[in-house]
Amino acid sequence: MDNILPEKIMKNSLLITRFLFYGNRVMILYLFAWVFFHATIDHPKSLNAAKITVLNRLLPSFVHLTGIMDDQEVPDKKKLRGCIQYYEKVVLYMPQLAEAYGLLGFCYYHTGEKQKSLEAYKKAALLNPHFFWSHYNLGLIDYKEGRYSEAVESFQKALTTQPEVNIKIINTSMIYKQILLGSGHDHYDITTHLRNGYAAVRLLLILSYSELKALKQTDQRNNRNDPTAMLKEKINLRPF
Amino acid sequence: MMPPKHPHFLPHIKNPYWIIIFSFLLWVFLFRDFLSAKLALVHDAVSYYEQIKFFLDNVSRGVFPLWNPTWESGAPNDFFLRRIGAYNPFYGFILILQGMGLNYTLAYLAFLGAYYFLGIFGFYKLAHLIFRDTKSAFLAYLLLLFSSLGTNLFDSYLHLIFVPMIWFFFFLVDFSRNPQKHSFLGLIFCFMLLMTTYIPFYFATIFLSFVFCFIIIFFQDFLTICRRNLSFLNHNKIFAGFCLAALLLSALPSITFFHESSRGEFTLPFRADASSSQNALEVNINKITEWSIGEEVYFSYLLSNLPDMHFKVLYIPLFAYLIFSLGAMSRINKKLLLFFIWSLLVFLITTPQLPIYSYLYTHVFFFKYFRNSHFFLWLILLPLLILFVTELFRSILTHRPTTKKENILTMAFLLAVHFIGFLLTIFTKTASLTSFLTICFSFIFFILIFNGRLISKEISTLIFLLGLVFLPATEVYYHLSLNSPSYAGPSTYDRPFTDFSYTHSPDHTQKIYFGTKWYHLANSRLDYTIFGKYLSHKFILYDRTENISDKNLSFKEVEQAFAEQRNVAFVSSSGEDGADSRDVPKEALVIEKDAPEFRLLSYNMNSIKVKTNFPSRKFLVYNDSFDSRWQAFVNRQPVPVERANIAFKGLWIPPGENVVYFHFGTSGAYLMNYVLLALFYFLLISLLFLWITFSLRKS
């Protein structure tokens, strides 16, 4: 009995000593600050407000982007860097926006990051399988890289999309509206571009098939006898 | 105690000014693209660049610009003069550089760099007073210098508040310890600068919260300081009286501006909700709660990857976090407690989402004037955090393991902190070569410290500290430069603006930021194209006037009259219509250049004089915004200035030759401004003189 009491007192005094030791340390202030900030800040609200501000702060000028789309400007890595940063954040905060992935793919392509471009377009096609341009651009990159069977698959998917649906998607898309407003374009002829795109896909499909056929043959082809050489010259082999 | 193994050839250094200057030159190197105008100023920094240019260009011509005719068809310039702190004598540095042949852009950027250095050096001096240790003060200096506070120079205007505030606290601490004339004058001078720059209530909140915390934690010291200071004031009544008189005089512009803002003649549509505020400067509470310290911190967190470095991202050197972690086991002392409680108090009273803020907004008048509560993060929370870290560093430096067990525990703790730091940089995707090197060198640094090898070699310690703080900053600011826009060309006031032009471009702002109440009304209610075309002519002469009531204003009718250039001016007065019974032309007479009937005699920002010679009586409308402080004279006789065409100035001119003179403000207003400008220069020179003589006497 006499042995237990001193042991208990010793244990308690050890605890008190420990408490006084740590209670007098700066880590207690850290703990207090952590509790204080978590109790006072509305974290989801602050985080959402900060995300919106990040996007507004990173919003680039789209003049160069539309210049590339219209074949008026040569892609400039530094100018596209701002667009890449912006769209990377858009897809991070709003991962359901297929158009953002598509534009990110476009920017990656023109800065030479082909693999990243391919992945972005794949994501865009997955999120919105009805959007013509995702399949078109995916097929185009595969075609240029020599992956003709994948290109054929993408071009076929592109041809199954409906033009009216695509026009509606572009007209209602917040992402595309930003580009039109930011670039100073009063009017963008979506219909003509889409018509040209569908025509290009048909030609690209023919080219892809002929490339696949040529690969199966063993003898060398002479370019001068290649019936598709003229077609290749007419096609604009850059993503949109 | 064992003597040091290696004799050190350099003496103990009290103030290592050479390394302080060298550190600053390294900072200049990191920001060379901004300081050489290769990269652009952005956001609010552009506005301040322009307004300071506007002010200096006029003052150097002998004109104190109380009116700005180039802003939204004319606006009172008080608002901008208060924002920039027009009496700041350091602006003279820009004029000196311009006099030496530098263009305004480069002179202004040089001023920004030099002013920032002045502030950071003041922080070093303050830290030296607080910690009484050169190494600790130097660390505080480095941490603040290489933090992202400096980026505000190119994106904001916080340096205009920060620099005088830091020196204010330096003189306050210095005066409290050893009351001298120069420190009292320094205190007053900094306080005057703060009172005449932007919204002085930011400083008022910081200072009052400091006093509150200081009294709680250092109550006995507070009483001693009060007794000592009162004794000084008692023995230097004349000097103190002069200083206090200067302080009261410097409060006049702010008081008159505040009074003007309640009269309702100017408006800031983005700040105020017109239906609820009595004062144009008041901010609607919903606007304040949109963005505060929490959002600012989250913003920095979301852009914490190096390639995402942008303006407004809070960056504190990595070494500070390591000290923060190592200091967790340090004992709490009064200084740490003061920094901690003061930070929490500032956060508590300036976070609009908290209930206490609504109470303060309602019961403390100046809380209605804060639009940017996140400024407190940069102005005070960041410096306090650095002071907190510095105090931890100082206590770490004094730690000496005496037993083998303590030595092992210390090394283990050191290793654990650095290893966890290393892992955190990987997991938070902030890892880079420089961060890894910093962690490694920090580990080596603390081992040398705990083994007592560095303490005696103060220079080595300082160089080590410089390396530890500078190294990661190189990558951070490299990415900032990559993400910043290039110089976009001359801005508004880089082009000639001091000469008068009869015609202007019809482009005008659709939604104004600041302007006269009536101009804002006209601009928002009239058709953009028609109003723009009307505004493109500075002087229009009419043969008839028609009275209109402000309560039943028909904007459509006015718009129609503008479109047709109808020969009738709309006057907002209760007098009779100035209808002329003669046959008059259908269209008003627009003045497009000097002519025998109408000639410009003189023009500056505050006044304009023209000579007229018409065969009949005419109503002259000067398309410059109306303000009740404008005075008009016809042939040196005062005449009332009417508010014409909703927002502009008008008056009747008799037939024959007349000299019409419009002038803004009273002689008293100009006298006050010139006296204050001279006073600030005088006080700065006196401060430097007193300080230098005191230092020479002391040495």
PDB file of N, CA and C in Angstrom, chain B residues 517-527 530-531 548-563 566 570 572 643 645-647:
ATOM      1  N   LYS B 517     -19.940  63.013 -59.488  1.00  0.00           N
ATOM      2  CA  LYS B 517     -21.249  62.339 -59.392  1.00  0.00           C
ATOM      3  C   LYS B 517     -22.072  62.538 -60.641  1.00  0.00           C
ATOM      4  N   TRP B 518     -22.071  63.790 -61.195  1.00  0.00           N
ATOM      5  CA  TRP B 518     -22.922  64.103 -62.345  1.00  0.00           C
ATOM      6  C   TRP B 518     -22.361  63.503 -63.636  1.00  0.00           C
ATOM      7  N   TYR B 519     -21.051  63.469 -63.739  1.00  0.00           N
ATOM      8  CA  TYR B 519     -20.464  62.845 -64.920  1.00  0.00           C
ATOM      9  C   TYR B 519     -20.808  61.355 -64.941  1.00  0.00           C
ATOM     10  N   HIS B 520     -20.709  60.728 -63.785  1.00  0.00           N
ATOM     11  CA  HIS B 520     -21.027  59.300 -63.686  1.00  0.00           C
ATOM     12  C   HIS B 520     -22.485  59.057 -64.093  1.00  0.00           C
ATOM     13  N   LEU B 521     -23.374  59.957 -63.660  1.00  0.00           N
ATOM     14  CA  LEU B 521     -24.792  59.819 -64.005  1.00  0.00           C
ATOM     15  C   LEU B 521     -24.987  59.926 -65.525  1.00  0.00           C
ATOM     16  N   ALA B 522     -24.400  60.973 -66.109  1.00  0.00           N
ATOM     17  CA  ALA B 522     -24.549  61.186 -67.553  1.00  0.00           C
ATOM     18  C   ALA B 522     -23.940  60.018 -68.334  1.00  0.00           C
ATOM     19  N   ASN B 523     -22.775  59.604 -67.916  1.00  0.00           N
ATOM     20  CA  ASN B 523     -22.051  58.534 -68.620  1.00  0.00           C
ATOM     21  C   ASN B 523     -22.817  57.219 -68.593  1.00  0.00           C
ATOM     22  N   SER B 524     -23.500  56.971 -67.480  1.00  0.00           N
ATOM     23  CA  SER B 524     -24.186  55.680 -67.362  1.00  0.00           C
ATOM     24  C   SER B 524     -25.577  55.694 -67.982  1.00  0.00           C
ATOM     25  N   ARG B 525     -26.159  56.892 -68.181  1.00  0.00           N
ATOM     26  CA  ARG B 525     -27.531  56.938 -68.687  1.00  0.00           C
ATOM     27  C   ARG B 525     -27.648  57.339 -70.150  1.00  0.00           C
ATOM     28  N   LEU B 526     -26.634  58.009 -70.687  1.00  0.00           N
ATOM     29  CA  LEU B 526     -26.699  58.456 -72.081  1.00  0.00           C
ATOM     30  C   LEU B 526     -26.079  57.425 -73.012  1.00  0.00           C
ATOM     31  N   ASP B 527     -26.529  57.444 -74.258  1.00  0.00           N
ATOM     32  CA  ASP B 527     -25.984  56.522 -75.258  1.00  0.00           C
ATOM     33  C   ASP B 527     -24.483  56.746 -75.391  1.00  0.00           C
ATOM     34  N   ILE B 530     -23.286  58.657 -78.712  1.00  0.00           N
ATOM     35  CA  ILE B 530     -23.741  60.052 -78.768  1.00  0.00           C
ATOM     36  C   ILE B 530     -22.985  60.872 -77.721  1.00  0.00           C
ATOM     37  N   PHE B 531     -22.864  60.329 -76.535  1.00  0.00           N
ATOM     38  CA  PHE B 531     -22.167  61.050 -75.461  1.00  0.00           C
ATOM     39  C   PHE B 531     -20.691  61.227 -75.805  1.00  0.00           C
ATOM     40  N   ILE B 548     -33.544  72.499 -66.350  1.00  0.00           N
ATOM     41  CA  ILE B 548     -33.989  71.116 -66.122  1.00  0.00           C
ATOM     42  C   ILE B 548     -33.912  70.812 -64.629  1.00  0.00           C
ATOM     43  N   SER B 549     -34.804  69.920 -64.234  1.00  0.00           N
ATOM     44  CA  SER B 549     -34.824  69.529 -62.825  1.00  0.00           C
ATOM     45  C   SER B 549     -34.053  68.216 -62.684  1.00  0.00           C
ATOM     46  N   ASP B 550     -33.232  68.146 -61.656  1.00  0.00           N
ATOM     47  CA  ASP B 550     -32.469  66.904 -61.432  1.00  0.00           C
ATOM     48  C   ASP B 550     -33.386  65.753 -61.067  1.00  0.00           C
ATOM     49  N   LYS B 551     -34.511  66.085 -60.487  1.00  0.00           N
ATOM     50  CA  LYS B 551     -35.414  65.006 -60.052  1.00  0.00           C
ATOM     51  C   LYS B 551     -36.133  64.381 -61.243  1.00  0.00           C
ATOM     52  N   ASN B 552     -36.482  65.197 -62.242  1.00  0.00           N
ATOM     53  CA  ASN B 552     -37.223  64.670 -63.410  1.00  0.00           C
ATOM     54  C   ASN B 552     -36.391  64.824 -64.679  1.00  0.00           C
ATOM     55  N   LEU B 553     -35.178  64.376 -64.605  1.00  0.00           N
ATOM     56  CA  LEU B 553     -34.262  64.560 -65.726  1.00  0.00           C
ATOM     57  C   LEU B 553     -34.650  63.650 -66.890  1.00  0.00           C
ATOM     58  N   SER B 554     -34.844  64.273 -68.069  1.00  0.00           N
ATOM     59  CA  SER B 554     -35.183  63.454 -69.232  1.00  0.00           C
ATOM     60  C   SER B 554     -33.900  63.202 -70.026  1.00  0.00           C
ATOM     61  N   PHE B 555     -33.311  62.053 -69.811  1.00  0.00           N
ATOM     62  CA  PHE B 555     -32.046  61.729 -70.474  1.00  0.00           C
ATOM     63  C   PHE B 555     -32.237  61.589 -71.983  1.00  0.00           C
ATOM     64  N   LYS B 556     -33.425  61.101 -72.354  1.00  0.00           N
ATOM     65  CA  LYS B 556     -33.701  60.905 -73.790  1.00  0.00           C
ATOM     66  C   LYS B 556     -33.666  62.238 -74.524  1.00  0.00           C
ATOM     67  N   GLU B 557     -34.261  63.255 -73.886  1.00  0.00           N
ATOM     68  CA  GLU B 557     -34.309  64.571 -74.516  1.00  0.00           C
ATOM     69  C   GLU B 557     -32.897  65.157 -74.641  1.00  0.00           C
ATOM     70  N   VAL B 558     -32.116  65.005 -73.609  1.00  0.00           N
ATOM     71  CA  VAL B 558     -30.743  65.520 -73.621  1.00  0.00           C
ATOM     72  C   VAL B 558     -29.930  64.783 -74.694  1.00  0.00           C
ATOM     73  N   GLU B 559     -30.145  63.477 -74.739  1.00  0.00           N
ATOM     74  CA  GLU B 559     -29.433  62.642 -75.716  1.00  0.00           C
ATOM     75  C   GLU B 559     -29.764  63.090 -77.140  1.00  0.00           C
ATOM     76  N   GLN B 560     -31.064  63.347 -77.353  1.00  0.00           N
ATOM     77  CA  GLN B 560     -31.531  63.806 -78.670  1.00  0.00           C
ATOM     78  C   GLN B 560     -30.877  65.135 -79.033  1.00  0.00           C
ATOM     79  N   ALA B 561     -30.841  66.025 -78.050  1.00  0.00           N
ATOM     80  CA  ALA B 561     -30.245  67.353 -78.271  1.00  0.00           C
ATOM     81  C   ALA B 561     -28.767  67.228 -78.611  1.00  0.00           C
ATOM     82  N   PHE B 562     -28.073  66.328 -77.953  1.00  0.00           N
ATOM     83  CA  PHE B 562     -26.643  66.124 -78.237  1.00  0.00           C
ATOM     84  C   PHE B 562     -26.470  65.591 -79.651  1.00  0.00           C
ATOM     85  N   ALA B 563     -27.322  64.612 -79.992  1.00  0.00           N
ATOM     86  CA  ALA B 563     -27.198  63.971 -81.316  1.00  0.00           C
ATOM     87  C   ALA B 563     -27.412  64.989 -82.424  1.00  0.00           C
ATOM     88  N   ARG B 566     -28.262  70.407 -81.038  1.00  0.00           N
ATOM     89  CA  ARG B 566     -29.270  71.459 -80.922  1.00  0.00           C
ATOM     90  C   ARG B 566     -28.705  72.653 -80.168  1.00  0.00           C
ATOM     91  N   PHE B 570     -28.735  72.721 -71.472  1.00  0.00           N
ATOM     92  CA  PHE B 570     -29.609  72.372 -70.349  1.00  0.00           C
ATOM     93  C   PHE B 570     -28.924  72.764 -69.054  1.00  0.00           C
ATOM     94  N   SER B 572     -29.003  73.175 -64.937  1.00  0.00           N
ATOM     95  CA  SER B 572     -29.630  72.667 -63.705  1.00  0.00           C
ATOM     96  C   SER B 572     -29.647  73.763 -62.666  1.00  0.00           C
ATOM     97  N   ARG B 643     -24.247  74.453 -63.605  1.00  0.00           N
ATOM     98  CA  ARG B 643     -24.048  73.053 -64.041  1.00  0.00           C
ATOM     99  C   ARG B 643     -24.859  72.866 -65.322  1.00  0.00           C
ATOM    100  N   ASN B 645     -25.709  70.923 -69.125  1.00  0.00           N
ATOM    101  CA  ASN B 645     -25.741  69.618 -69.832  1.00  0.00           C
ATOM    102  C   ASN B 645     -25.446  68.479 -68.875  1.00  0.00           C
ATOM    103  N   ILE B 646     -26.081  68.518 -67.765  1.00  0.00           N
ATOM    104  CA  ILE B 646     -26.061  67.521 -66.683  1.00  0.00           C
ATOM    105  C   ILE B 646     -24.790  67.585 -65.843  1.00  0.00           C
ATOM    106  N   ALA B 647     -23.633  67.584 -66.509  1.00  0.00           N
ATOM    107  CA  ALA B 647     -22.401  67.331 -65.734  1.00  0.00           C
ATOM    108  C   ALA B 647     -21.289  68.350 -65.901  1.00  0.00           C
TER     109      ALA B 647
END
